Amino acid sequence: MNFSHLVSLTKFLVPHGLLCLRFTCKGLNLVYRTKAYKAVLTYLKSSEEYKLGGVFVGGRSMGSRAATSVMRAACEEEDGFIQGLICLSYPLHPPNAKGKLRDEDLVRVTRPSLFISGSADDMCDKTLMMSTVSKMKAPAKIHWVENANHGMTAKGKTMSDVLTEINEQTLFWIQEILKL
């Protein structure tokens, strides 16, 4: 939740009129994280106090896998509450294990999706990611941060420059999806 990429993204999106809710899970377990995401979304969806529209789910690394699982389930429900998926540093495969793809939920997503990954990420091979995205049943965009690794540290760029790139790409994509 307090990872620099997510904090920066929230601080950037809020002044543009977008409400951002960040939360964390105490464990790395994917099933546990997915249940936590679903609980938060169920609350927001049924709340009399909050009437939200144009909801996007997202996360960074393992959080993006949990968000993808939630998005897949939402696509199967076909209720339209969630508009899109945002994945920062999606871990498509374990480090140096390109044969163990984590794409089972991705290929079943039917709503717009944004992936922002480093071109030197050892958990997201570019060729494999582009092939996986081509199998998706929804429009998807991939933005590669040049020379960045899984933590988005990029040779020749400051972290501030990388965060600005991530933030601007995300805002532009959301505005495009919502036709703002």
Coordinates of C-alpha atoms in Angstrom, one line a residue:
M1 CA 0.0 0.0 0.0
N2 CA 2.8 2.4 0.8
F3 CA 4.9 1.3 -2.1
S4 CA 6.3 4.5 -3.7
H5 CA 4.7 3.7 -7.1
L6 CA 1.2 3.4 -5.6
V7 CA 1.6 6.5 -3.3
S8 CA 2.9 8.6 -6.2
L9 CA 0.1 7.4 -8.5
T10 CA -2.6 8.2 -5.8
K11 CA -1.1 11.7 -5.2
F12 CA -1.1 12.3 -9.0
L13 CA -4.6 11.1 -9.7
V14 CA -6.5 12.7 -6.9
P15 CA -6.0 16.3 -8.0
H16 CA -7.4 15.2 -11.4
G17 CA -10.7 14.3 -9.7
L18 CA -10.2 10.6 -9.3
L19 CA -10.8 9.0 -5.9
C20 CA -8.1 6.4 -5.0
L21 CA -8.5 3.8 -2.3
R22 CA -5.3 2.0 -1.3
F23 CA -5.2 -0.9 1.0
T24 CA -2.8 -3.6 2.0
C25 CA -3.0 -7.3 2.9
K26 CA -0.8 -8.7 5.6
G27 CA 0.3 -11.7 3.6
L28 CA 1.6 -12.4 0.1
N29 CA -0.9 -15.3 -0.4
L30 CA -2.8 -14.6 -3.7
V31 CA -6.1 -16.2 -2.4
Y32 CA -6.0 -14.1 0.7
R33 CA -5.3 -10.9 -1.3
T34 CA -8.1 -11.7 -3.8
K35 CA -10.6 -12.2 -1.0
A36 CA -9.5 -8.8 0.5
Y37 CA -10.0 -7.0 -2.8
K38 CA -13.4 -8.6 -3.3
A39 CA -14.5 -7.6 0.2
V40 CA -13.6 -4.0 -0.4
L41 CA -15.4 -3.9 -3.7
T42 CA -18.5 -5.6 -2.3
Y43 CA -18.6 -2.9 0.4
L44 CA -18.2 -0.1 -2.1
K45 CA -20.7 -1.5 -4.5
S46 CA -23.4 -2.0 -1.9
S47 CA -22.7 1.1 0.2
E48 CA -25.6 3.5 0.5
E49 CA -23.1 6.2 1.6
Y50 CA -20.9 6.0 -1.5
K51 CA -22.2 5.9 -5.1
L52 CA -19.3 5.2 -7.2
G53 CA -19.0 4.8 -11.0
G54 CA -16.0 4.3 -13.3
V55 CA -14.2 2.0 -10.9
F56 CA -10.8 0.6 -11.8
V57 CA -9.0 -2.1 -9.9
G58 CA -5.2 -2.3 -9.9
G59 CA -2.1 -3.2 -8.1
R60 CA 1.6 -3.6 -8.2
S61 CA 3.3 -7.0 -8.7
M62 CA 1.4 -9.6 -6.6
G63 CA -1.3 -7.0 -6.0
S64 CA -1.8 -6.8 -9.8
R65 CA -2.3 -10.6 -9.9
A66 CA -5.0 -10.3 -7.2
A67 CA -6.6 -7.4 -9.1
T68 CA -6.6 -9.5 -12.2
S69 CA -8.3 -12.3 -10.4
V70 CA -11.0 -9.9 -9.1
M71 CA -11.4 -8.4 -12.6
R72 CA -11.8 -11.9 -14.2
A73 CA -14.6 -12.6 -11.7
A74 CA -16.2 -9.2 -12.3
C75 CA -16.1 -9.9 -16.1
E76 CA -18.0 -13.2 -15.5
E77 CA -20.6 -11.3 -13.5
E78 CA -21.1 -8.8 -16.3
D79 CA -22.4 -6.1 -14.0
G80 CA -20.2 -3.3 -15.3
F81 CA -19.2 -1.9 -11.9
I82 CA -15.5 -2.2 -12.7
Q83 CA -14.5 -0.4 -15.8
G84 CA -10.9 -1.5 -16.2
L85 CA -7.7 -3.1 -14.8
I86 CA -4.4 -1.4 -14.1
C87 CA -1.3 -3.6 -13.5
L88 CA 2.0 -2.2 -12.5
S89 CA 4.9 -4.7 -12.8
Y90 CA 2.6 -7.6 -13.5
P91 CA 4.6 -10.8 -12.5
L92 CA 3.8 -12.9 -15.6
H93 CA 6.2 -15.6 -14.5
P94 CA 8.6 -16.2 -11.7
P95 CA 12.1 -14.8 -12.1
N96 CA 14.0 -16.6 -14.8
A97 CA 11.2 -19.2 -15.1
K98 CA 9.5 -18.1 -18.4
G99 CA 7.9 -21.5 -18.7
K100 CA 5.6 -21.0 -15.7
L101 CA 3.2 -18.4 -17.0
R102 CA 0.7 -16.8 -14.6
D103 CA -1.8 -15.9 -17.3
E104 CA -4.9 -18.0 -16.4
D105 CA -6.9 -14.9 -15.2
L106 CA -5.5 -12.5 -17.8
V107 CA -6.8 -14.3 -20.8
R108 CA -10.3 -14.3 -19.4
V109 CA -10.5 -10.6 -18.7
T110 CA -13.0 -8.9 -21.0
R111 CA -12.6 -5.2 -19.9
P112 CA -10.0 -2.7 -20.9
S113 CA -6.6 -3.3 -19.2
L114 CA -3.4 -1.3 -18.8
F115 CA 0.0 -2.9 -18.1
I116 CA 3.0 -0.9 -17.2
S117 CA 6.1 -2.9 -16.9
G118 CA 9.8 -2.4 -17.1
S119 CA 11.5 -3.6 -20.3
A120 CA 14.2 -5.3 -18.2
D121 CA 11.8 -7.0 -15.7
D122 CA 12.9 -10.5 -15.0
M123 CA 9.3 -11.4 -14.1
C124 CA 7.7 -10.1 -17.3
D125 CA 9.4 -11.1 -20.5
K126 CA 8.3 -8.6 -23.2
T127 CA 7.6 -11.2 -25.9
L128 CA 5.6 -13.4 -23.6
M129 CA 3.6 -10.5 -22.3
M130 CA 2.7 -9.2 -25.7
S131 CA 1.7 -12.8 -26.7
T132 CA -0.4 -13.1 -23.6
V133 CA -2.1 -9.7 -24.1
S134 CA -2.9 -10.7 -27.7
K135 CA -5.0 -13.6 -26.3
M136 CA -7.1 -11.3 -24.1
K137 CA -10.7 -10.7 -25.1
A138 CA -10.5 -7.0 -24.3
P139 CA -8.6 -4.0 -25.4
A140 CA -5.3 -3.9 -23.6
K141 CA -2.4 -1.5 -23.6
I142 CA 1.2 -2.2 -22.6
H143 CA 3.5 0.6 -21.7
W144 CA 7.2 -0.4 -21.3
V145 CA 9.4 1.7 -19.1
E146 CA 12.7 1.5 -20.9
N147 CA 15.5 -0.3 -19.0
A148 CA 13.4 -0.6 -15.9
N149 CA 13.4 -3.8 -13.7
H150 CA 10.6 -5.3 -11.7
G151 CA 11.0 -2.6 -9.0
M152 CA 10.9 0.1 -11.8
T153 CA 14.5 1.2 -11.2
A154 CA 15.7 2.2 -14.6
K155 CA 19.3 2.8 -15.8
G156 CA 19.7 6.3 -17.0
K157 CA 16.4 7.6 -15.3
T158 CA 15.7 9.0 -11.9
M159 CA 12.9 7.4 -9.9
S160 CA 11.1 10.7 -10.1
D161 CA 11.2 10.5 -13.9
V162 CA 9.9 6.9 -13.8
L163 CA 7.1 7.8 -11.5
T164 CA 6.1 10.7 -13.7
E165 CA 6.0 8.4 -16.7
I166 CA 3.9 5.8 -14.8
N167 CA 1.5 8.4 -13.5
E168 CA 1.0 10.2 -16.8
Q169 CA 0.5 7.0 -18.8
T170 CA -2.1 5.8 -16.2
L171 CA -4.1 9.1 -16.2
F172 CA -4.1 9.3 -20.0
W173 CA -5.4 5.7 -20.2
I174 CA -8.1 6.2 -17.6
Q175 CA -9.3 9.4 -19.3
E176 CA -9.3 7.6 -22.7
I177 CA -11.4 4.7 -21.2
L178 CA -13.9 7.1 -19.5
K179 CA -13.9 9.5 -22.4
L180 CA -13.0 12.4 -20.2

